[in-house]
Coordinates of C-alpha atoms in Angstrom, one line a residue:
M22 CA 0.0 0.0 0.0
N23 CA 1.3 3.5 -0.9
A24 CA 2.2 5.7 2.0
K25 CA -0.2 8.5 2.8
K26 CA 1.3 11.9 2.0
I27 CA 1.1 14.6 4.7
L28 CA 1.7 18.2 3.7
W29 CA 2.2 20.9 6.3
I30 CA 1.3 24.5 5.5
I31 CA 3.2 26.9 7.9
P32 CA 2.1 30.4 7.0
E33 CA 4.7 32.4 9.0
K34 CA 7.9 33.9 7.7
K35 CA 9.6 33.9 11.1
G36 CA 8.5 33.4 14.7
G37 CA 7.3 30.6 17.0
I38 CA 4.8 29.0 14.7
R39 CA 7.4 28.7 11.9
W40 CA 10.0 27.3 14.3
Y41 CA 7.5 24.9 15.8
G42 CA 6.3 23.6 12.4
D43 CA 9.7 23.1 11.0
A44 CA 11.0 21.3 14.1
L45 CA 7.9 19.0 14.3
T46 CA 7.9 18.0 10.6
S47 CA 11.5 16.9 11.1
A48 CA 10.5 14.9 14.2
L49 CA 7.6 13.3 12.2
R50 CA 10.0 12.2 9.5
K51 CA 12.3 10.6 12.1
Q52 CA 9.4 8.9 13.8
I53 CA 8.0 7.5 10.5
K54 CA 11.5 6.2 9.5
N55 CA 12.0 4.5 12.9
S56 CA 8.6 2.9 13.0
N57 CA 8.2 2.0 9.3
G58 CA 4.9 4.0 9.4
D59 CA 2.7 4.2 6.3
F60 CA 3.0 8.0 6.1
E61 CA 5.3 10.3 4.1
I62 CA 6.0 13.9 5.3
L63 CA 6.4 16.3 2.3
D64 CA 8.4 19.5 2.4
P65 CA 6.3 22.3 4.1
I66 CA 4.7 25.2 2.2
Y67 CA 5.1 28.6 3.9
F68 CA 2.9 30.9 1.9
Y69 CA -0.7 29.8 1.9
E70 CA -1.7 32.4 -0.7
D71 CA -0.1 30.4 -3.5
A72 CA -0.4 27.0 -1.8
I73 CA -3.1 25.7 -4.2
T74 CA -0.9 26.0 -7.2
K75 CA 2.0 24.1 -5.4
L76 CA -0.4 21.5 -4.0
R77 CA -1.5 20.4 -7.5
D78 CA 1.8 18.7 -8.1
L79 CA 2.0 17.1 -4.7
N80 CA -1.6 15.9 -4.3
P81 CA -1.4 15.2 -0.6
D82 CA -3.7 12.8 1.3
V83 CA -3.7 15.1 4.3
I84 CA -3.2 18.9 4.3
H85 CA -2.2 20.1 7.8
I86 CA -2.4 23.8 8.4
Q87 CA -0.7 25.7 11.3
H88 CA -3.6 28.1 12.1
E89 CA -3.3 31.4 13.8
F90 CA -6.0 34.1 13.2
G91 CA -3.4 36.8 12.6
V92 CA -1.6 35.1 9.8
F93 CA -4.9 34.7 7.9
G94 CA -5.6 38.5 8.0
S95 CA -7.5 39.2 11.2
K96 CA -10.2 37.9 13.5
V97 CA -12.6 40.5 11.9
P98 CA -15.1 39.0 9.4
G99 CA -14.4 40.4 6.0
L100 CA -10.7 40.6 6.8
Y101 CA -10.4 37.0 7.9
R102 CA -9.4 35.0 4.9
F103 CA -9.3 31.4 6.2
P104 CA -12.9 30.2 5.5
K105 CA -12.9 31.4 1.9
W106 CA -9.4 29.9 1.4
I107 CA -10.4 26.5 2.8
S108 CA -13.4 26.5 0.5
Q109 CA -11.0 26.9 -2.5
V110 CA -8.7 24.1 -1.2
R111 CA -11.7 21.8 -0.8
S112 CA -12.8 22.5 -4.3
A113 CA -9.3 21.8 -5.7
F114 CA -8.6 18.7 -3.5
P115 CA -12.0 17.1 -2.6
K116 CA -10.3 13.8 -1.6
S117 CA -7.8 15.3 0.8
R118 CA -8.4 15.5 4.5
I119 CA -7.8 19.0 5.8
V120 CA -6.7 19.4 9.4
A121 CA -5.2 22.1 11.5
T122 CA -3.2 22.8 14.7
A123 CA -5.1 25.6 16.5
H124 CA -2.6 27.9 18.1
T125 CA -5.4 30.2 19.3
V126 CA -9.0 29.1 20.2
L127 CA -11.7 31.6 20.9
D128 CA -14.5 30.1 22.9
K129 CA -18.1 31.3 23.3
N130 CA -17.1 33.6 26.2
Y131 CA -14.4 35.5 24.2
K132 CA -14.6 39.3 24.1
Y133 CA -12.3 41.7 22.4
P134 CA -9.8 43.1 25.0
I135 CA -10.4 46.8 25.7
A136 CA -7.7 47.9 28.2
G137 CA -4.6 49.5 26.6
R138 CA -6.2 49.7 23.1
G139 CA -6.1 53.5 22.7
W140 CA -8.4 54.9 20.0
Q141 CA -9.8 51.3 19.4
T142 CA -11.3 51.1 22.9
P143 CA -14.8 52.6 22.1
L144 CA -15.0 50.6 18.8
R145 CA -14.1 47.4 20.6
W146 CA -16.7 48.1 23.3
L147 CA -19.4 48.5 20.7
V148 CA -18.3 45.3 19.0
N149 CA -18.4 43.4 22.3
Q150 CA -21.9 44.7 23.1
F151 CA -23.6 44.3 19.7
A152 CA -21.5 42.4 17.1
L153 CA -20.1 39.3 18.9
P154 CA -23.1 37.1 18.1
F155 CA -22.4 37.7 14.4
F156 CA -18.6 37.4 14.8
R157 CA -18.4 34.2 16.9
P158 CA -19.5 31.7 14.1
F159 CA -16.5 32.9 12.1
W160 CA -14.2 31.9 14.9
T161 CA -15.9 28.5 15.6
E162 CA -18.2 26.9 13.0
R163 CA -16.6 28.7 10.1
T164 CA -13.1 28.0 11.3
W165 CA -13.0 24.6 13.0
G166 CA -16.3 23.2 11.7
I167 CA -15.1 23.3 8.1
L168 CA -12.1 21.0 8.9
D169 CA -11.8 17.2 9.2
G170 CA -9.7 17.3 12.4
V171 CA -8.1 19.8 14.8
V172 CA -5.2 19.5 17.2
V173 CA -5.3 21.8 20.3
H174 CA -2.7 22.2 23.1
S175 CA -5.1 21.8 26.0
P176 CA -7.8 19.3 27.0
H177 CA -10.2 22.0 28.0
L178 CA -10.3 23.3 24.4
V179 CA -11.4 20.0 22.8
N180 CA -15.1 20.6 23.5
T181 CA -15.0 24.1 21.8
I182 CA -13.7 22.4 18.7
R183 CA -16.3 19.6 18.7
E184 CA -19.1 22.0 19.4
S185 CA -18.0 23.9 16.3
G186 CA -18.8 20.9 14.2
C187 CA -15.4 19.3 13.7
P188 CA -15.6 15.5 13.9
T189 CA -12.1 14.9 15.3
A190 CA -10.4 16.9 18.0
K191 CA -7.3 15.8 19.9
S192 CA -5.3 17.5 22.7
I193 CA -1.5 17.2 22.1
P194 CA 0.8 19.3 24.3
L195 CA 3.4 21.6 22.6
F196 CA 6.6 19.7 22.2
V197 CA 9.6 20.6 24.3
S198 CA 13.0 20.0 22.9
P199 CA 15.5 19.7 25.8
S200 CA 18.6 21.9 25.4
P201 CA 21.9 20.1 26.2
Q202 CA 24.3 21.0 29.0
V203 CA 22.1 23.3 31.0
D204 CA 23.5 24.3 34.4
L205 CA 20.5 23.8 36.8
E206 CA 22.2 24.6 40.1
T207 CA 24.5 27.6 39.8
P208 CA 22.9 30.8 41.2
R209 CA 21.9 33.3 38.6
Q210 CA 21.7 37.1 38.4
K211 CA 18.5 38.9 39.6
K212 CA 17.1 39.0 36.1
L213 CA 13.5 38.3 35.2
L214 CA 12.6 37.3 31.7
V215 CA 9.3 37.6 29.8
L216 CA 9.1 36.0 26.4
G217 CA 6.9 36.7 23.4
Y218 CA 5.3 39.3 21.2
F219 CA 3.7 42.2 23.0
S220 CA 0.0 41.8 23.5
L221 CA -2.6 42.3 26.2
E222 CA -3.0 38.6 26.4
K223 CA 0.7 38.0 27.1
G224 CA 0.5 40.4 30.0
Q225 CA 3.8 42.3 29.9
D226 CA 2.3 45.2 31.8
I227 CA 1.6 42.9 34.8
A228 CA 5.3 42.1 35.0
I229 CA 6.3 45.8 34.7
Q230 CA 3.9 46.7 37.5
A231 CA 5.3 43.8 39.6
L232 CA 8.8 45.1 39.1
A233 CA 7.8 48.4 40.8
H234 CA 7.4 46.4 44.1
L235 CA 10.8 44.8 43.9
T236 CA 14.3 46.0 44.8
A237 CA 16.2 48.4 42.5
D238 CA 18.8 45.8 41.5
T239 CA 16.2 43.5 39.9
Q240 CA 16.2 43.6 36.1
L241 CA 13.4 42.8 33.8
I242 CA 14.0 41.7 30.2
L243 CA 11.0 41.9 27.8
A244 CA 12.2 39.6 25.0
G245 CA 9.9 40.3 22.1
G246 CA 8.5 43.0 19.8
L247 CA 5.4 43.7 17.8
R248 CA 3.7 41.0 15.7
R249 CA 0.5 42.9 14.7
N250 CA 0.0 46.6 14.3
A251 CA -3.2 46.2 16.3
D252 CA -1.0 45.6 19.4
R253 CA 0.9 48.9 19.0
P254 CA -1.3 50.9 21.4
Y255 CA -0.6 48.2 24.1
F256 CA 3.1 48.3 23.3
E257 CA 3.1 52.1 23.7
K258 CA 1.2 51.7 26.9
C259 CA 3.9 49.4 28.3
K260 CA 6.6 51.9 27.4
R261 CA 4.7 54.7 29.1
L262 CA 4.2 52.5 32.2
I263 CA 7.9 51.9 32.4
N264 CA 8.6 55.7 32.4
E265 CA 5.7 56.5 34.8
L266 CA 7.1 54.0 37.3
N267 CA 10.6 55.2 36.9
L268 CA 11.8 51.8 35.8
S269 CA 13.8 52.8 32.7
D270 CA 17.1 51.7 34.2
Q271 CA 15.6 48.3 35.2
V272 CA 13.7 47.3 32.0
S273 CA 15.1 46.2 28.7
I274 CA 12.9 45.7 25.5
T275 CA 14.8 43.5 23.1
G276 CA 12.5 43.5 20.0
Y277 CA 12.3 40.3 18.0
V278 CA 14.8 37.7 19.2
D279 CA 16.3 35.1 17.0
R280 CA 16.2 31.6 18.5
D281 CA 19.9 31.3 18.6
Q282 CA 20.0 34.3 20.9
F283 CA 17.7 32.8 23.5
D284 CA 20.4 30.6 25.2
Q285 CA 22.2 33.6 26.7
L286 CA 18.9 35.1 27.9
Y287 CA 18.0 31.9 29.7
E288 CA 21.5 31.4 31.2
E289 CA 21.4 34.9 32.7
A290 CA 17.7 34.8 34.0
A291 CA 17.0 33.7 37.5
L292 CA 13.3 33.4 36.7
V293 CA 11.0 33.4 33.6
I294 CA 7.7 35.2 34.2
A295 CA 4.7 34.0 32.1
P296 CA 2.0 36.6 33.1
F297 CA -0.6 35.5 30.5
R298 CA -4.1 36.8 30.8
E299 CA -5.2 34.3 28.1
S300 CA -3.5 31.4 26.3
S301 CA -4.3 28.5 24.0
G302 CA -0.9 27.0 24.6
S303 CA 2.4 28.9 24.6
G304 CA 5.5 28.1 22.5
S305 CA 7.5 30.5 24.6
L306 CA 6.6 28.6 27.8
S307 CA 7.6 25.3 26.2
H308 CA 10.9 26.8 25.1
A309 CA 11.6 28.0 28.7
L310 CA 10.8 24.5 30.0
A311 CA 13.3 23.1 27.4
H312 CA 16.0 25.2 28.9
G313 CA 15.5 24.0 32.4
T314 CA 14.4 27.5 33.5
A315 CA 12.5 28.3 36.7
I316 CA 9.1 29.6 35.7
L317 CA 6.5 31.7 37.5
A318 CA 3.2 31.7 35.6
S319 CA -0.2 33.2 36.1
D320 CA -2.6 30.6 37.4
I321 CA -4.9 30.4 34.4
L322 CA -6.2 27.0 33.6
I323 CA -4.0 26.2 30.7
N324 CA -0.8 27.0 32.7
Q325 CA -2.0 24.7 35.5
E326 CA -2.3 21.9 33.0
Y327 CA 1.5 21.9 32.6
E328 CA 1.8 21.3 36.3
S329 CA -0.8 18.4 36.0
L330 CA 1.5 16.7 33.5
V331 CA 4.7 17.1 35.5
K332 CA 4.3 18.1 39.1
G333 CA 6.5 21.0 40.2
C334 CA 7.5 22.3 36.8
L335 CA 5.8 25.7 37.4
A336 CA 5.2 28.1 40.2
F337 CA 2.1 30.3 40.2
F338 CA 0.8 33.7 41.1
K339 CA -2.8 35.0 40.9
S340 CA -3.7 35.9 37.4
E341 CA -3.6 39.7 36.6
D342 CA -2.4 40.4 40.2
S343 CA 0.9 42.3 39.9
K344 CA 1.3 42.6 43.7
D345 CA 1.0 38.8 44.1
C346 CA 3.3 38.4 41.2
A347 CA 5.9 40.5 42.9
H348 CA 5.4 38.7 46.2
Q349 CA 6.0 35.3 44.6
I350 CA 9.1 36.6 42.8
Q351 CA 10.5 37.8 46.1
L352 CA 9.8 34.4 47.7
L353 CA 11.5 32.5 44.9
L354 CA 14.5 34.7 44.6
K355 CA 15.2 34.1 48.3
N356 CA 14.8 30.4 47.9
S357 CA 17.6 28.8 45.9
P358 CA 16.5 25.2 46.6
K359 CA 13.0 26.0 45.2
L360 CA 14.5 27.6 42.1
I361 CA 16.7 24.5 41.5
A362 CA 13.7 22.2 42.0
L363 CA 11.7 24.2 39.4
R364 CA 14.6 23.9 36.9
K365 CA 14.9 20.2 37.4
A366 CA 11.1 19.7 37.1
A367 CA 11.2 21.8 33.9
R368 CA 13.8 19.4 32.5
D369 CA 11.6 16.5 33.5
Y370 CA 8.8 18.0 31.5
A371 CA 11.0 18.5 28.5
E372 CA 12.1 14.8 28.6
A373 CA 8.5 13.7 28.9
W374 CA 7.1 15.7 26.0
N375 CA 10.0 15.7 23.6
P376 CA 9.5 16.0 19.8
D377 CA 9.5 12.2 19.3
Q378 CA 6.7 11.7 21.8
V379 CA 4.6 14.5 20.4
A380 CA 5.3 13.2 16.8
K381 CA 3.8 9.8 17.8
S382 CA 0.7 11.6 19.0
Y383 CA 0.3 13.4 15.7
L384 CA 0.7 10.1 13.7
E385 CA -2.0 8.6 15.9
F386 CA -4.2 11.7 15.2
Y387 CA -3.9 11.2 11.4
D388 CA -5.1 7.6 11.8
T389 CA -8.3 8.8 13.5
I390 CA -9.5 11.2 10.9
E391 CA -12.6 10.2 9.0
N392 CA -13.4 10.7 5.3
P393 CA -13.0 14.3 4.1
K394 CA -16.1 16.6 4.4
T395 CA -18.0 17.3 1.2
L396 CA -18.8 20.8 0.0

């Protein structure tokens, strides 16, 4: 029997999704080779706009899309290009199964963030009050319901996918690729590290406000830049907050960081802060676990799920509470044995959910997908 051809579409020029997709396709090839599986992983396509033309020569059995709302235009109906594009793919390849990894899932309770959005604030308020019943089907039924299968990074997101009309949904954690030769026990400088693009959901402002309650020799590195122009008001708000709190000498904003620059940041940081207000699964958090870094995270449900998989791999503070964040930072910086225990548990997590293990879960997922939907 001929091997089933799997084609990944990774629509990002650079960033976490691009890195994740490239690394996992390599792990899938390795897993198939070692297990003599009946799949073949084709070379990924990176620009979805011209993907249909390229797909004609490849004729894949499974088309696997790395989905993020921002890379398909916007969440806003009319600007959001994903549903129309999938319809074109279906027409061109009616026998292919079309699946996605959902890097962001918006459930029925989602509302547009308002704080820190500048001139957009009144418009977002109006949308939340009057337009969300019209918008939500675009984010659910017309995103996940038109697919044959969806991978999410958290068990509590599976029902949202199924309620959207997708027949197959599977929770697979983000893989963690352990970095070699990490020193887990040597004391580190009083540097705090926040990873990721600036957005209200990421919560950089919470870490900035927490820093105001800490000693003057504590440094905060905000490792990231802007991914979307819509987040610029929030980015400017964070910069104003730094100035208003007289923290300019304690805070560094790096802008976009290449992956080969992260090692030094991790080696210098005593603690990674993950102050997320919302998350559907974080590549930056997985990357920090891979480096055996002590992590203090907000206690939102998806962060607690890491702890449920490997006990002790994260410490927590109350979500959106900058004072509690500062308090927990103080406790951890004074407790070297606790920091070392967090680092070791982070490495345990990385070993448990390495790329090979996650690749196995993806191959099992492909085997569960039913026949492709009809137009």
